[in-house]
Short mmCIF file of C-alpha atoms and ligand atoms in Angstrom, two decimals:
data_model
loop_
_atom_site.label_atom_id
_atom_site.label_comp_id
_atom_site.label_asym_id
_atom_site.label_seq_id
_atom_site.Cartn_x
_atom_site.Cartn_y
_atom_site.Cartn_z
CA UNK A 245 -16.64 25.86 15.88
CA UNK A 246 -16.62 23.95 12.48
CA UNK A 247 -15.76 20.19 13.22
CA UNK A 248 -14.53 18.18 10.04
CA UNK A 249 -15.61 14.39 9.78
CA UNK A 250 -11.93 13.71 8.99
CA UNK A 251 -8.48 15.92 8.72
CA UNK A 252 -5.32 14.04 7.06
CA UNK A 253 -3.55 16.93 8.14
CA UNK A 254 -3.54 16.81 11.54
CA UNK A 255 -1.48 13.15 11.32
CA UNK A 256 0.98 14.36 9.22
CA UNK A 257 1.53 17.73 11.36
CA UNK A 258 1.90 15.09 14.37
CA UNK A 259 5.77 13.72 12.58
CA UNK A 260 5.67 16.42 10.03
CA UNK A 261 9.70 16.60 10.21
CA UNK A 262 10.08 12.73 9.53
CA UNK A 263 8.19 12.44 6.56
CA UNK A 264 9.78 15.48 5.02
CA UNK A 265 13.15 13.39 5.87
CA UNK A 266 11.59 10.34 3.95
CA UNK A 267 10.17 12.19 0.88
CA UNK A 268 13.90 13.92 0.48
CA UNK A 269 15.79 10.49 0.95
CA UNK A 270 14.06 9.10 -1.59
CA UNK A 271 14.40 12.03 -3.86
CA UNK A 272 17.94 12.42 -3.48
CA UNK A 273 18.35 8.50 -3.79
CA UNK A 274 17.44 8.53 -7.93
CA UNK A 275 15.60 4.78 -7.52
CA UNK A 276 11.83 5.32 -7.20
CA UNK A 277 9.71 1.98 -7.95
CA UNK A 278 11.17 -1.83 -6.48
CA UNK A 279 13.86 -0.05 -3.96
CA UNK A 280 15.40 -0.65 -1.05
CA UNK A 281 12.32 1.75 0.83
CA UNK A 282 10.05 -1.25 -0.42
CA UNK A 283 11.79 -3.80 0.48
CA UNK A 284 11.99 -2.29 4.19
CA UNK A 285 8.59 -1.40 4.42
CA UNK A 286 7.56 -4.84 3.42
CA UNK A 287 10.12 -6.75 5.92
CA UNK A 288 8.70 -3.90 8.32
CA UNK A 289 5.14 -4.31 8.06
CA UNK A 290 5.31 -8.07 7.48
CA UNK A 291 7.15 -8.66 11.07
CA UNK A 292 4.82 -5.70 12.56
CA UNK A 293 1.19 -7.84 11.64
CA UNK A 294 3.12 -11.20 12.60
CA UNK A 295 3.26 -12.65 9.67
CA UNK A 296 6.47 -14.27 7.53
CA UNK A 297 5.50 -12.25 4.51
CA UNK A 298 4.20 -9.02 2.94
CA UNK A 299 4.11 -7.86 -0.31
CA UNK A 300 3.43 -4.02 -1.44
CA UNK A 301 0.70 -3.41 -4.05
CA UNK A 302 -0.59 -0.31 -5.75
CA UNK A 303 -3.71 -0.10 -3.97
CA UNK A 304 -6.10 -2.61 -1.55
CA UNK A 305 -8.65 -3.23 -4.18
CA UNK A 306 -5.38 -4.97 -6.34
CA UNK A 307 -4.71 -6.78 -2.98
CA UNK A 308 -8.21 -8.12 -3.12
CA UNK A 309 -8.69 -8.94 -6.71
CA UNK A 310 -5.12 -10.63 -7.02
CA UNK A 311 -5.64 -12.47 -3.95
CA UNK A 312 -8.45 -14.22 -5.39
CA UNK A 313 -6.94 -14.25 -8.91
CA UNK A 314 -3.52 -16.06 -7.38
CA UNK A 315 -5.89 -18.58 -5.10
CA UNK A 316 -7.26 -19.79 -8.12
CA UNK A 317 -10.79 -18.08 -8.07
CA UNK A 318 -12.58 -17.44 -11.32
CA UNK A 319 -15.96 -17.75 -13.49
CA UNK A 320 -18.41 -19.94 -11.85
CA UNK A 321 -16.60 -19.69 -8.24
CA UNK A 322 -18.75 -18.44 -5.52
CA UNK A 323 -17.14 -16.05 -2.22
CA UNK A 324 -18.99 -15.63 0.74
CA UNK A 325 -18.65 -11.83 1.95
CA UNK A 326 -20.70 -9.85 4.54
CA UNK A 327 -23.88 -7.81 2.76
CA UNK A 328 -23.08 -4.58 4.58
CA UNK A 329 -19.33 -4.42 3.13
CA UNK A 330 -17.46 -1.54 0.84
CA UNK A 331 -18.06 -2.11 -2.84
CA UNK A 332 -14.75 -2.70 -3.03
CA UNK A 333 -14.79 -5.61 -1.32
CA UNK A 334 -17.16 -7.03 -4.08
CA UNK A 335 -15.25 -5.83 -6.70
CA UNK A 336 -11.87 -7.45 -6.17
CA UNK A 337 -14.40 -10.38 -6.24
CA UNK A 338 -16.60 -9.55 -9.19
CA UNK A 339 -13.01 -8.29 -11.44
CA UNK A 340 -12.27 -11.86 -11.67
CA UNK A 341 -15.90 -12.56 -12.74
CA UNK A 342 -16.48 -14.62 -9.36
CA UNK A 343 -19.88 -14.28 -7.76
CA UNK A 344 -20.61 -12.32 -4.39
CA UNK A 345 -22.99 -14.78 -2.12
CA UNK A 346 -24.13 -12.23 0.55
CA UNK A 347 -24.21 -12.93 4.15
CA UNK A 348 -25.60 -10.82 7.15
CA UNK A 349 -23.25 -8.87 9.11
CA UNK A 350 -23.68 -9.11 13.29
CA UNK A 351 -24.08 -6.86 15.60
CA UNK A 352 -20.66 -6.17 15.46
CA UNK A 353 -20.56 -4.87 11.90
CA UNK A 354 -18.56 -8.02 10.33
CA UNK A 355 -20.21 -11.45 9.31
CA UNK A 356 -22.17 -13.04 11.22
CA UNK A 357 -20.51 -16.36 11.82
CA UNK A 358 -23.74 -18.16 12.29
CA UNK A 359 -24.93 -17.26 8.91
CA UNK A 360 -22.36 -18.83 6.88
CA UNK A 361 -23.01 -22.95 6.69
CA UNK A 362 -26.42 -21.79 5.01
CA UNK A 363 -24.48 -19.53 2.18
CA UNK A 364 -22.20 -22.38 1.36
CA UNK A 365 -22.87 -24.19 -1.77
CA UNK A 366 -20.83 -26.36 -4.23
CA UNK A 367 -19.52 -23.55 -5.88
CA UNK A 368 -17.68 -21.99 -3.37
CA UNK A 369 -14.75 -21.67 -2.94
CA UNK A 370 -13.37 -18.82 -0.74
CA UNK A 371 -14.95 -16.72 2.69
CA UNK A 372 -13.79 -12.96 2.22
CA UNK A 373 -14.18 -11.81 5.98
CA UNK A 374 -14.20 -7.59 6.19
CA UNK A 375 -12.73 -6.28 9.44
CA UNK A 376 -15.55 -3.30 9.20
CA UNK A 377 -14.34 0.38 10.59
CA UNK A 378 -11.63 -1.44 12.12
CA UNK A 379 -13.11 -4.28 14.36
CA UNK A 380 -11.46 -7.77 14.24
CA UNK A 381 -14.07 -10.46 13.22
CA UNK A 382 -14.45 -13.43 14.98
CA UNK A 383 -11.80 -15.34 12.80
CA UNK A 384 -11.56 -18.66 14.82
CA UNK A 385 -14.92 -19.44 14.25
CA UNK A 386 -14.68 -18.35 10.30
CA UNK A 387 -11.38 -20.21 10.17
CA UNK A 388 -13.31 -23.04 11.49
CA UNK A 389 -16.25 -23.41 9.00
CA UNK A 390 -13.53 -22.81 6.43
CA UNK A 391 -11.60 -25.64 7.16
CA UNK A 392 -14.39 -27.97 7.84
CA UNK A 393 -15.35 -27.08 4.14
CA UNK A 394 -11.78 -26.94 2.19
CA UNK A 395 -12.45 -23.21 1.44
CA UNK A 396 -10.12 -20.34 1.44
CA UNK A 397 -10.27 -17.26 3.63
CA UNK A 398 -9.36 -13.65 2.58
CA UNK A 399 -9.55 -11.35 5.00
CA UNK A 400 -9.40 -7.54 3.85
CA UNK A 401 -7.83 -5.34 6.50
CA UNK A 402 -8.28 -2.32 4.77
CA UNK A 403 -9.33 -0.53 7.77
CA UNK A 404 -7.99 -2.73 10.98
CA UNK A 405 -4.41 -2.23 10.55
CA UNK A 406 -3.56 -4.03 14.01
CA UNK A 407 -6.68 -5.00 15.31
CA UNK A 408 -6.43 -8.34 17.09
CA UNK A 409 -8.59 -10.99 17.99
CA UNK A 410 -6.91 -12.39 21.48
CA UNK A 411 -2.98 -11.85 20.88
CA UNK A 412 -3.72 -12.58 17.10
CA UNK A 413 -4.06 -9.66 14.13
CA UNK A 414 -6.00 -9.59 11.53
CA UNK A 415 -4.40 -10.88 8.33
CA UNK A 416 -2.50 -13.92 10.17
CA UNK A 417 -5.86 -15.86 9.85
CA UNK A 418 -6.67 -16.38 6.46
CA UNK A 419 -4.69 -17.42 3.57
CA UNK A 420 -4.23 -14.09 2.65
CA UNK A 421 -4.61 -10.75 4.74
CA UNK A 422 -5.27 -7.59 2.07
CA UNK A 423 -4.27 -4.04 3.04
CA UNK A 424 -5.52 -0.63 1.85
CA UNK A 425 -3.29 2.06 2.80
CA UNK A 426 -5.48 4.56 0.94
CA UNK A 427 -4.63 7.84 3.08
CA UNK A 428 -7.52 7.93 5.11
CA UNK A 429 -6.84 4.41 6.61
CA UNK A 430 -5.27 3.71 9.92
CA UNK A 431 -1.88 3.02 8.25
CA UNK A 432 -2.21 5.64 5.83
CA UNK A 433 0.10 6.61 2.42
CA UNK A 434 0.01 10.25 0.94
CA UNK A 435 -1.43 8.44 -2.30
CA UNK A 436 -2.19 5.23 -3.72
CA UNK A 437 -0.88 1.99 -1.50
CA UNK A 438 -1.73 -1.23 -1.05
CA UNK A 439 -0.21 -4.68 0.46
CA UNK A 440 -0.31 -8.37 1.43
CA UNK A 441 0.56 -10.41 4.22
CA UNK A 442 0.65 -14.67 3.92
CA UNK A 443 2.43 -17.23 5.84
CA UNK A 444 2.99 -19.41 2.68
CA UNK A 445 6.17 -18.50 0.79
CA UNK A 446 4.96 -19.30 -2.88
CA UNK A 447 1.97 -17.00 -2.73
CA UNK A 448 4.29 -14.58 -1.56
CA UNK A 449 6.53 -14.85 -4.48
CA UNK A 450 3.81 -15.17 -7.14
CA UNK A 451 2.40 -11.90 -5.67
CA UNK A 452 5.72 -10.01 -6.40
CA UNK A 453 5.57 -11.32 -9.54
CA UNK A 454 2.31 -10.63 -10.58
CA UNK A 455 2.31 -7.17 -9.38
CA UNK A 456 5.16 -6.54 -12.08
CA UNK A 457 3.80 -7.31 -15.38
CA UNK A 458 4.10 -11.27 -14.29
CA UNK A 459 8.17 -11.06 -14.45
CA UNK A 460 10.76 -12.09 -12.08
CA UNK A 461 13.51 -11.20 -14.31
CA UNK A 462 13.28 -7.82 -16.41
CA UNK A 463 11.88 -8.48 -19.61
CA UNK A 464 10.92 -12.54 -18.81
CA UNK A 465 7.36 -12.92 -18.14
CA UNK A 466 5.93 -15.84 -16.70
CA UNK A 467 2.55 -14.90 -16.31
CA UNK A 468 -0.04 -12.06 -17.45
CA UNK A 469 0.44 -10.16 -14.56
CA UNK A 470 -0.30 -6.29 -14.01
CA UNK A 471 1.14 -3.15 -13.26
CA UNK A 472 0.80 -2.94 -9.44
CA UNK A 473 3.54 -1.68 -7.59
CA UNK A 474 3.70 0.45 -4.52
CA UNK A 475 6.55 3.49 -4.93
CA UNK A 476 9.44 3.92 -2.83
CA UNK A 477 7.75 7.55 -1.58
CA UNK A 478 4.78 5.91 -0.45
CA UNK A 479 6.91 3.29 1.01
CA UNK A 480 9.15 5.58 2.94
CA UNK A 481 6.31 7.54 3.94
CA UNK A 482 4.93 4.47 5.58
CA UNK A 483 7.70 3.03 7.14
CA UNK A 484 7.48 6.66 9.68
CA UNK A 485 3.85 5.88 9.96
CA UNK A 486 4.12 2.54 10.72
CA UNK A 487 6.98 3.32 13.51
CA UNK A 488 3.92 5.14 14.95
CA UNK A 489 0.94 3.01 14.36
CA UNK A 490 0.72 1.80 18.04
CA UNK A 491 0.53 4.98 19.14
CA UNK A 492 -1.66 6.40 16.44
CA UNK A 493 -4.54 3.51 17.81
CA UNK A 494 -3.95 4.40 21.00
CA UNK A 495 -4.94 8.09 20.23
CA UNK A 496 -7.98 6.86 18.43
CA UNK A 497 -8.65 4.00 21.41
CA UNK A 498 -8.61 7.56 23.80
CA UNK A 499 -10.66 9.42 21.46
CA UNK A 500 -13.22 6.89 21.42
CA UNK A 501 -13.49 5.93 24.80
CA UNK A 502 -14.55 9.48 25.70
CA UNK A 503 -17.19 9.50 22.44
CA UNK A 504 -18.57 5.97 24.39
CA UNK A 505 -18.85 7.28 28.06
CA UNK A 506 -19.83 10.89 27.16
CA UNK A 507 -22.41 10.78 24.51
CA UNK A 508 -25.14 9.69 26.37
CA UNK A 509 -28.45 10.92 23.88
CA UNK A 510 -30.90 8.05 24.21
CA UNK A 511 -31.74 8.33 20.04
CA UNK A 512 -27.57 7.48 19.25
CA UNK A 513 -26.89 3.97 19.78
CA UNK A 514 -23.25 2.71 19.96
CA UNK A 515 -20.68 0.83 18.85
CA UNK A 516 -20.25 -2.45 20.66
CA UNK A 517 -16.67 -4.30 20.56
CA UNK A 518 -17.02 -8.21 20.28
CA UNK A 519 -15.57 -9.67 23.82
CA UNK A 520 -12.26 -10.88 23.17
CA UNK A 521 -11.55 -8.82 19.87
CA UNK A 522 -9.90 -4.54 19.30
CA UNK A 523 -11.34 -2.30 17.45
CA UNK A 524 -8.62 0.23 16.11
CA UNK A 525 -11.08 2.43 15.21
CA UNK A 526 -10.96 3.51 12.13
CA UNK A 527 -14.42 4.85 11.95
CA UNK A 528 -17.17 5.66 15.03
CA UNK A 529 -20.14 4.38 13.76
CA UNK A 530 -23.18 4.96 15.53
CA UNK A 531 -26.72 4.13 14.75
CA UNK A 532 -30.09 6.33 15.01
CA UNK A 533 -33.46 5.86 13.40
CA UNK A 534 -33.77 9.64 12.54
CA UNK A 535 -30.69 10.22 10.72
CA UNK A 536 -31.09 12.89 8.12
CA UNK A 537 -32.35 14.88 11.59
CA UNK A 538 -29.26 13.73 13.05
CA UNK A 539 -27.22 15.18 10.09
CA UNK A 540 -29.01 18.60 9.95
CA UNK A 541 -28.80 19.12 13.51
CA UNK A 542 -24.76 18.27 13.23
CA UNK A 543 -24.56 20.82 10.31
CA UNK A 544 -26.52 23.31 11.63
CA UNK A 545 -23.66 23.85 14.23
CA UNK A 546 -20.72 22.82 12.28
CA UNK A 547 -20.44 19.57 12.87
CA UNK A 548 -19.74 17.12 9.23
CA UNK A 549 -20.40 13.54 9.54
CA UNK A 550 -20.30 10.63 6.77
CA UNK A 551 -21.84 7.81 6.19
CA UNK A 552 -20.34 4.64 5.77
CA UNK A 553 -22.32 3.45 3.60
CA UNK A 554 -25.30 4.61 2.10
CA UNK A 555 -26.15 1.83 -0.53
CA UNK A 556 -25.16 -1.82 0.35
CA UNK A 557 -23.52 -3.64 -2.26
CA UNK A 558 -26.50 -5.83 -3.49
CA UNK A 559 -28.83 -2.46 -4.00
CA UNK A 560 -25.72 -0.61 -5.79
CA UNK A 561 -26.46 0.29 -9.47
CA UNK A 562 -23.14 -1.75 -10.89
CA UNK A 563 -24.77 -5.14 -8.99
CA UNK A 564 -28.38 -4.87 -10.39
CA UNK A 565 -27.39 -8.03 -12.63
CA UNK A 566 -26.81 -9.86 -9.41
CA UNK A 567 -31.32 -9.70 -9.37
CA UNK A 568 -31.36 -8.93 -5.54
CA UNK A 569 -33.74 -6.48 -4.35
CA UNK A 570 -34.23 -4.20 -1.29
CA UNK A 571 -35.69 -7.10 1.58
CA UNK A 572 -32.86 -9.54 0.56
CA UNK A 573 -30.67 -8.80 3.64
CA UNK A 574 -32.91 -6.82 6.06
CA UNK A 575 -30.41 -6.34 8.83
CA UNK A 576 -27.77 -4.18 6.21
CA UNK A 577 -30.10 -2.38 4.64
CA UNK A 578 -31.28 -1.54 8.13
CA UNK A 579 -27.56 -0.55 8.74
CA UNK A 580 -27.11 1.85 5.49
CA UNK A 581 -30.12 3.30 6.30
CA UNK A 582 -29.01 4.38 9.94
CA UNK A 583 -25.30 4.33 10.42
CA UNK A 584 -23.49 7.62 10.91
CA UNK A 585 -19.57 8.25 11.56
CA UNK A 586 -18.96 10.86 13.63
CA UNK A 587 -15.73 12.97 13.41
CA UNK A 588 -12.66 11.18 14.45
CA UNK A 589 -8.77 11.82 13.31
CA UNK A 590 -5.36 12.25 15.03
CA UNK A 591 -4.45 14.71 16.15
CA UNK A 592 -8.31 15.92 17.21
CA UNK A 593 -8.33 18.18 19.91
CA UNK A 594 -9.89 17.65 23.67
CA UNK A 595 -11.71 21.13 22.68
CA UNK A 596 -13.10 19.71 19.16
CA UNK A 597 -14.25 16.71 20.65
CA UNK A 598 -15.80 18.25 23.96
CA UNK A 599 -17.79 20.45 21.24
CA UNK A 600 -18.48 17.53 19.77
CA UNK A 601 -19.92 15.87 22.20
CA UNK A 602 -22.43 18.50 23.28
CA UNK A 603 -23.47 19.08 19.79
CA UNK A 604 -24.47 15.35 19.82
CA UNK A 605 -25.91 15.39 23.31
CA UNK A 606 -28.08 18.11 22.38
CA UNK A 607 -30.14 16.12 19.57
CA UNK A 608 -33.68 16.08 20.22
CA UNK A 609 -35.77 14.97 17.21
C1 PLP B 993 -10.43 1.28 1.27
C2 PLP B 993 -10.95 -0.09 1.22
C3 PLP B 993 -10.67 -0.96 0.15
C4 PLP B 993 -9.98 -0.53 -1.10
O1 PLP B 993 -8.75 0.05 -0.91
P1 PLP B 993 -8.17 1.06 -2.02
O2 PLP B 993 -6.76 1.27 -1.56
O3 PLP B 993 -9.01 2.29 -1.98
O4 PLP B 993 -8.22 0.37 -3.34
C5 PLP B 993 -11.13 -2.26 0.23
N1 PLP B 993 -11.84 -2.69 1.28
C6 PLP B 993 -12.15 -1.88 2.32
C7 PLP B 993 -12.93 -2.44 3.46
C8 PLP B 993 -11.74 -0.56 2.32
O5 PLP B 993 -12.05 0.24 3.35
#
């Protein structure tokens, strides 16, 4: 049996008929960019995370980088993010020529709350807190040690589309929640998409201004803006995913609860879910010393994996002028060197993953 590490497909065949129905209403409608699909998916999307406003972007990375642009953070500004995030993370911070200041993530895979007060310094200015492969971080506490020093929070959702931490998702936190809805992410587009959610109206408005060349009215620009607007396909297409969101993490929630009672080799270790936080699962990360072994053996019977991510941030080529070198944050660079995602999608069979399973069980290095 050959077992893909991920398959868009199978989502899409699960409500094949109602996108179809969205792609030819839009087609047939003759408005494709700032429509009425837009406008739904944002009043949509907004009221599904719980929060008064959302805005759709072109792509999560604009989320991030306008987010900070619009909160005011520039040259000389310092953003505390976990060391074991995606690069693009760092980017939507570094684009505005803001500087990363690394923290170590828990055992959880987000930042490690306890780590912060000793990161802060007089130049920062914001906390950029990564829900990693679709856990909810402990945002109390970071909301906390925000407000106690007058910084901002960011929090980028790009992969925990509904996780919660009690009744609370993620995005409702911070000042701003950033969205990727890149198609391999839990709320997933068939191209480029990206959004915001903030409870505070003015942000709201500045970010639907910025995203369109910095003009509210055609042709009157306020502000250098950008180019950054999510399409009404895209936006019908995920206003039918979004009706099915709930049960698309409930799939996953399934899927993984039968990965975490059945795999039981002694050289994989786990995922762990913070008490009192969801995990939507939007990756199933486990750990294991020997992991190029691991790999092989997968491959040798069909089985792909990935690895999210190989190079942390401060050891990536583009950040060498940041002067940090392997040792700087042991406990990520312990994670890039061992983490594996195993296959998960919708629409995964009980077969596939029983194969799965023994594939995995059967590792002996
Ligand atoms: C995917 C992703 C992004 C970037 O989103 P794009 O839509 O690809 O620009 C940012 N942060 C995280 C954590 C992501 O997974």
């Amino acid at each position: 049996m050959n077992i893909a590490p991920m398959r868009l497909d199978r989502a899409y065949q699960l409500h094949q008929a109602q996108y179809e129905a969205a792609c030819l209403r839009v087609l047939r409608s003759g408005r494709y960019v700032l429509g009425e699909e837009l406008s739904a998916f944002e009043a949509e999307f907004a009221a599904y995370i719980g929060s008064p406003y959302a805005v759709g972007l072109g792509t999560g990375l604009d989320a991030l980088w306008i987010a900070f642009r619009l909160l005011g953070i520039g040259a000389g500004d310092e953003v505390i993010v976990q060391a074991n995030a995606y690069i693009a993370c760092v980017m939507g911070i570094t684009i505005n020529n803001a500087t990363p200041v690394f923290v170590e993530p828990d055992e959880y895979y987000n930042m490690d709350t306890e780590k912060i007060e000793a990161a802060i310094t007089d130049k920062t200015k914001a906390i950029l807190a990564v829900h990693l492969y679709g856990q909810a971080s402990d945002m109390e506490t970071i909301l906390a040690v925000a407000q106690k020093h007058n910084l901002s929070v960011v929090e980028d959702c790009a992969q925990s589309h509904g996780a919660k931490q009690g009744e609370r998702m993620m995005g409702t936190f911070g000042n701003v929640g950033c969205f990727s809805m890149y198609p391999s992410k839990m709320l997933g587009a068939f191209g480029e998409a990206g959004a915001i959610v903030t409870d505070a109206e003015t942000l709201a408005g500045d970010f639907r201004v910025f995203r369109n060349y910095g003009s509210e009215k055609r042709y009157y620009n306020k502000m250098i803006g950008t180019n950054s607007r999510l399409d009404e396909l895209q936006a019908a297409l995920l206003r039918v995913r979004l009706l099915h969101l709930d049960e698309l993490i409930a799939e996953r929630e399934r899927l993984c609860a039968r990965y975490r009672d059945e795999i039981t080799n002694a050289h994989i270790i786990l995922p762990k879910i913070r008490p009192g936080c969801s995990s939507v699962w939007h990756q199933f990360v486990v750990r294991s010393e020997e992991r190029e072994r691991l790999i092989e053996h997968l491959a040798a019977k069909g089985v792909g994996s990935i690895i999210h991510y190989p190079v942390p941030p401060h050891l990536s080529e583009a950040y060498a002028y940041l002067g940090l070198r392997r040792g700087s944050f042991p406990l990520a660079e312990a994670y890039a060197d061992t983490v594996l995602s195993l296959p998960l999608y919708n629409g995964m069979t009980e077969a596939e993953q029983t194969y799965t399973i023994e594939v995995i069980n059967d590792y002996n290095p």
